[in-house]
């Protein structure tokens, strides 16, 4: 997962298509966890929640919480059984068990954050040919470019001032 984590950190924007399989996938939940850890989560991530991912209703949320709780309990039980037989065999499973534990604690926060982002349904995206999503990304890209141009202009002005100071210093020595 370290290559994936690096890719997620390097990307300016992420479109996360969330469905039921995504919500029940260990690797997708790891991906979601890494995205969620970014301080710019709300600025970088554009979730599209498909109808089969019931993350907005209390019952749907409870179902995912129960699912991951059961996954953790089952894996932990198997882990202990294998550890009793051969402690060296569980070394590679330790990280996976820890990842599942993190998922059980994180998933509720993820569903709440996505719910707060005023996510449009996949049907609305399809009907509008994803125009609202594209517009939101373009606005964020424009804002990012404006900020980088402002920083570039400031850097250029500061460099110009130091160049002028250097010219003045050299010319005063020549006099």
mmCIF file of C-alpha atoms in Angstrom:
data_model
loop_
_atom_site.group_PDB
_atom_site.id
_atom_site.type_symbol
_atom_site.label_atom_id
_atom_site.label_comp_id
_atom_site.label_asym_id
_atom_site.label_seq_id
_atom_site.Cartn_x
_atom_site.Cartn_y
_atom_site.Cartn_z
ATOM 1 C CA UNK A 1 0.000 0.000 0.000
ATOM 2 C CA UNK A 2 2.937 2.432 0.249
ATOM 3 C CA UNK A 3 2.969 3.066 -3.533
ATOM 4 C CA UNK A 4 -0.762 3.710 -3.403
ATOM 5 C CA UNK A 5 -0.335 6.069 -0.462
ATOM 6 C CA UNK A 6 2.317 7.997 -2.387
ATOM 7 C CA UNK A 7 0.078 8.256 -5.465
ATOM 8 C CA UNK A 8 -2.772 9.560 -3.306
ATOM 9 C CA UNK A 9 -0.468 12.142 -1.742
ATOM 10 C CA UNK A 10 0.882 13.222 -5.143
ATOM 11 C CA UNK A 11 -2.491 13.709 -6.835
ATOM 12 C CA UNK A 12 -3.998 17.180 -6.932
ATOM 13 C CA UNK A 13 -7.542 15.817 -7.102
ATOM 14 C CA UNK A 14 -9.126 12.443 -6.459
ATOM 15 C CA UNK A 15 -12.473 11.243 -7.760
ATOM 16 C CA UNK A 16 -13.610 8.449 -5.464
ATOM 17 C CA UNK A 17 -16.420 6.300 -6.819
ATOM 18 C CA UNK A 18 -18.002 4.801 -3.715
ATOM 19 C CA UNK A 19 -20.220 1.748 -3.986
ATOM 20 C CA UNK A 20 -21.078 -1.152 -1.687
ATOM 21 C CA UNK A 21 -18.042 -3.169 -2.806
ATOM 22 C CA UNK A 22 -15.811 -0.158 -2.128
ATOM 23 C CA UNK A 23 -17.225 0.165 1.383
ATOM 24 C CA UNK A 24 -16.527 -3.535 2.058
ATOM 25 C CA UNK A 25 -13.077 -3.712 0.465
ATOM 26 C CA UNK A 26 -10.084 -3.711 2.774
ATOM 27 C CA UNK A 27 -7.930 -2.039 0.131
ATOM 28 C CA UNK A 28 -10.499 0.585 -0.814
ATOM 29 C CA UNK A 29 -11.008 1.459 2.835
ATOM 30 C CA UNK A 30 -7.242 1.816 3.194
ATOM 31 C CA UNK A 31 -7.318 4.164 0.192
ATOM 32 C CA UNK A 32 -10.191 6.119 1.746
ATOM 33 C CA UNK A 33 -8.334 6.298 5.052
ATOM 34 C CA UNK A 34 -5.237 7.718 3.328
ATOM 35 C CA UNK A 35 -7.347 10.290 1.456
ATOM 36 C CA UNK A 36 -9.099 11.254 4.678
ATOM 37 C CA UNK A 37 -5.752 11.835 6.421
ATOM 38 C CA UNK A 38 -4.909 14.640 4.005
ATOM 39 C CA UNK A 39 -5.449 18.102 5.524
ATOM 40 C CA UNK A 40 -6.927 19.125 2.155
ATOM 41 C CA UNK A 41 -9.404 16.218 2.026
ATOM 42 C CA UNK A 42 -12.412 18.425 1.263
ATOM 43 C CA UNK A 43 -10.546 20.404 -1.405
ATOM 44 C CA UNK A 44 -8.951 17.403 -3.155
ATOM 45 C CA UNK A 45 -11.535 14.629 -3.000
ATOM 46 C CA UNK A 46 -14.660 14.476 -5.148
ATOM 47 C CA UNK A 47 -16.767 11.494 -4.079
ATOM 48 C CA UNK A 48 -19.421 9.985 -6.307
ATOM 49 C CA UNK A 49 -21.647 7.712 -4.230
ATOM 50 C CA UNK A 50 -23.460 5.038 -6.204
ATOM 51 C CA UNK A 51 -26.966 3.965 -5.133
ATOM 52 C CA UNK A 52 -25.873 0.617 -3.676
ATOM 53 C CA UNK A 53 -23.636 2.330 -1.105
ATOM 54 C CA UNK A 54 -26.090 3.141 1.649
ATOM 55 C CA UNK A 55 -23.869 5.554 3.563
ATOM 56 C CA UNK A 56 -26.394 8.310 4.138
ATOM 57 C CA UNK A 57 -29.077 6.483 6.103
ATOM 58 C CA UNK A 58 -28.551 5.498 9.751
ATOM 59 C CA UNK A 59 -29.381 1.862 8.948
ATOM 60 C CA UNK A 60 -26.927 1.788 6.076
ATOM 61 C CA UNK A 61 -24.221 3.308 8.235
ATOM 62 C CA UNK A 62 -24.924 0.796 10.992
ATOM 63 C CA UNK A 63 -24.698 -2.052 8.474
ATOM 64 C CA UNK A 64 -21.182 -0.966 7.438
ATOM 65 C CA UNK A 65 -20.108 -0.514 11.060
ATOM 66 C CA UNK A 66 -21.377 -4.021 11.871
ATOM 67 C CA UNK A 67 -19.715 -5.443 8.759
ATOM 68 C CA UNK A 68 -16.281 -4.115 9.711
ATOM 69 C CA UNK A 69 -16.747 -5.069 13.349
ATOM 70 C CA UNK A 70 -17.468 -8.672 12.287
ATOM 71 C CA UNK A 71 -14.536 -8.652 9.857
ATOM 72 C CA UNK A 72 -12.200 -7.566 12.631
ATOM 73 C CA UNK A 73 -13.559 -10.128 15.113
ATOM 74 C CA UNK A 74 -13.254 -12.977 12.587
ATOM 75 C CA UNK A 75 -9.725 -12.050 11.561
ATOM 76 C CA UNK A 76 -8.663 -11.562 15.166
ATOM 77 C CA UNK A 77 -10.026 -15.010 16.094
ATOM 78 C CA UNK A 78 -8.182 -16.666 13.204
ATOM 79 C CA UNK A 79 -5.049 -14.692 14.049
ATOM 80 C CA UNK A 80 -5.078 -15.970 17.628
ATOM 81 C CA UNK A 81 -5.642 -19.562 16.488
ATOM 82 C CA UNK A 82 -2.673 -19.406 14.114
ATOM 83 C CA UNK A 83 -0.531 -17.620 16.716
ATOM 84 C CA UNK A 84 -1.163 -20.473 19.146
ATOM 85 C CA UNK A 85 0.070 -22.982 16.551
ATOM 86 C CA UNK A 86 3.008 -20.995 15.178
ATOM 87 C CA UNK A 87 3.719 -17.433 16.312
ATOM 88 C CA UNK A 88 6.026 -16.785 13.345
ATOM 89 C CA UNK A 89 3.209 -17.422 10.865
ATOM 90 C CA UNK A 90 1.172 -14.427 12.046
ATOM 91 C CA UNK A 91 3.873 -11.833 11.516
ATOM 92 C CA UNK A 92 2.588 -10.943 8.042
ATOM 93 C CA UNK A 93 -1.020 -10.889 9.273
ATOM 94 C CA UNK A 94 -0.308 -8.405 12.056
ATOM 95 C CA UNK A 95 -0.367 -5.394 9.724
ATOM 96 C CA UNK A 96 -3.575 -6.526 8.029
ATOM 97 C CA UNK A 97 -5.266 -7.012 11.387
ATOM 98 C CA UNK A 98 -4.166 -3.518 12.384
ATOM 99 C CA UNK A 99 -5.514 -2.102 9.095
ATOM 100 C CA UNK A 100 -8.906 -3.739 9.706
ATOM 101 C CA UNK A 101 -8.948 -2.333 13.231
ATOM 102 C CA UNK A 102 -8.234 1.157 11.894
ATOM 103 C CA UNK A 103 -11.021 0.710 9.335
ATOM 104 C CA UNK A 104 -13.530 -0.206 12.047
ATOM 105 C CA UNK A 105 -12.718 3.042 13.847
ATOM 106 C CA UNK A 106 -12.421 5.203 10.735
ATOM 107 C CA UNK A 107 -15.408 4.204 8.608
ATOM 108 C CA UNK A 108 -17.942 6.201 10.600
ATOM 109 C CA UNK A 109 -15.862 9.387 10.206
ATOM 110 C CA UNK A 110 -15.510 8.723 6.478
ATOM 111 C CA UNK A 111 -19.261 8.282 5.975
ATOM 112 C CA UNK A 112 -19.958 11.450 7.990
ATOM 113 C CA UNK A 113 -17.398 13.480 6.008
ATOM 114 C CA UNK A 114 -18.720 12.311 2.645
ATOM 115 C CA UNK A 115 -22.270 13.000 3.836
ATOM 116 C CA UNK A 116 -21.289 16.553 4.812
ATOM 117 C CA UNK A 117 -19.788 17.194 1.370
ATOM 118 C CA UNK A 118 -23.220 17.526 -0.270
ATOM 119 C CA UNK A 119 -22.447 14.716 -2.698
ATOM 120 C CA UNK A 120 -24.582 14.538 -5.819
ATOM 121 C CA UNK A 121 -26.105 11.212 -6.791
ATOM 122 C CA UNK A 122 -24.706 9.246 -9.698
ATOM 123 C CA UNK A 123 -28.030 9.846 -11.476
ATOM 124 C CA UNK A 124 -27.583 13.622 -11.272
ATOM 125 C CA UNK A 125 -24.016 13.260 -12.571
ATOM 126 C CA UNK A 126 -25.200 11.150 -15.495
ATOM 127 C CA UNK A 127 -28.075 13.507 -16.360
ATOM 128 C CA UNK A 128 -25.748 16.507 -16.347
ATOM 129 C CA UNK A 129 -22.946 14.607 -18.115
ATOM 130 C CA UNK A 130 -20.825 15.237 -15.007
ATOM 131 C CA UNK A 131 -20.873 18.987 -15.698
ATOM 132 C CA UNK A 132 -21.157 19.979 -12.013
ATOM 133 C CA UNK A 133 -18.248 17.729 -11.076
ATOM 134 C CA UNK A 134 -16.133 19.102 -13.916
ATOM 135 C CA UNK A 135 -17.065 22.658 -12.983
ATOM 136 C CA UNK A 136 -16.074 22.087 -9.348
ATOM 137 C CA UNK A 137 -12.715 20.629 -10.407
ATOM 138 C CA UNK A 138 -12.099 23.499 -12.838
ATOM 139 C CA UNK A 139 -12.893 26.021 -10.097
ATOM 140 C CA UNK A 140 -10.439 24.368 -7.750
ATOM 141 C CA UNK A 141 -7.789 24.153 -10.462
ATOM 142 C CA UNK A 142 -8.341 27.839 -11.229
ATOM 143 C CA UNK A 143 -8.015 28.698 -7.553
ATOM 144 C CA UNK A 144 -4.842 26.637 -7.250
ATOM 145 C CA UNK A 145 -3.356 28.260 -10.375
ATOM 146 C CA UNK A 146 -4.252 31.732 -9.096
ATOM 147 C CA UNK A 147 -2.529 30.986 -5.782
ATOM 148 C CA UNK A 148 0.551 29.628 -7.528
ATOM 149 C CA UNK A 149 0.669 32.658 -9.894
ATOM 150 C CA UNK A 150 0.408 34.990 -6.901
ATOM 151 C CA UNK A 151 3.249 33.143 -5.178
ATOM 152 C CA UNK A 152 5.279 33.200 -8.424
ATOM 153 C CA UNK A 153 4.718 36.962 -8.814
ATOM 154 C CA UNK A 154 5.752 37.572 -5.221
ATOM 155 C CA UNK A 155 8.864 35.424 -5.678
ATOM 156 C CA UNK A 156 9.641 37.253 -8.922
ATOM 157 C CA UNK A 157 9.222 40.655 -7.242
ATOM 158 C CA UNK A 158 11.440 39.595 -4.343
ATOM 159 C CA UNK A 159 14.047 38.285 -6.800
ATOM 160 C CA UNK A 160 13.816 41.525 -8.785
ATOM 161 C CA UNK A 161 14.367 43.570 -5.650
ATOM 162 C CA UNK A 162 17.460 41.564 -4.762
ATOM 163 C CA UNK A 163 18.723 41.923 -8.378
ATOM 164 C CA UNK A 164 18.230 45.717 -8.191
ATOM 165 C CA UNK A 165 20.001 45.814 -4.849
ATOM 166 C CA UNK A 166 22.894 43.852 -6.320
ATOM 167 C CA UNK A 167 23.102 46.217 -9.342
ATOM 168 C CA UNK A 168 23.107 49.234 -7.015
ATOM 169 C CA UNK A 169 25.801 47.672 -4.820
ATOM 170 C CA UNK A 170 28.065 46.848 -7.805
ATOM 171 C CA UNK A 171 27.559 50.249 -9.474
ATOM 172 C CA UNK A 172 28.377 52.085 -6.227
ATOM 173 C CA UNK A 173 31.680 50.182 -6.037
ATOM 174 C CA UNK A 174 32.492 51.189 -9.614
ATOM 175 C CA UNK A 175 32.011 54.896 -8.857
#
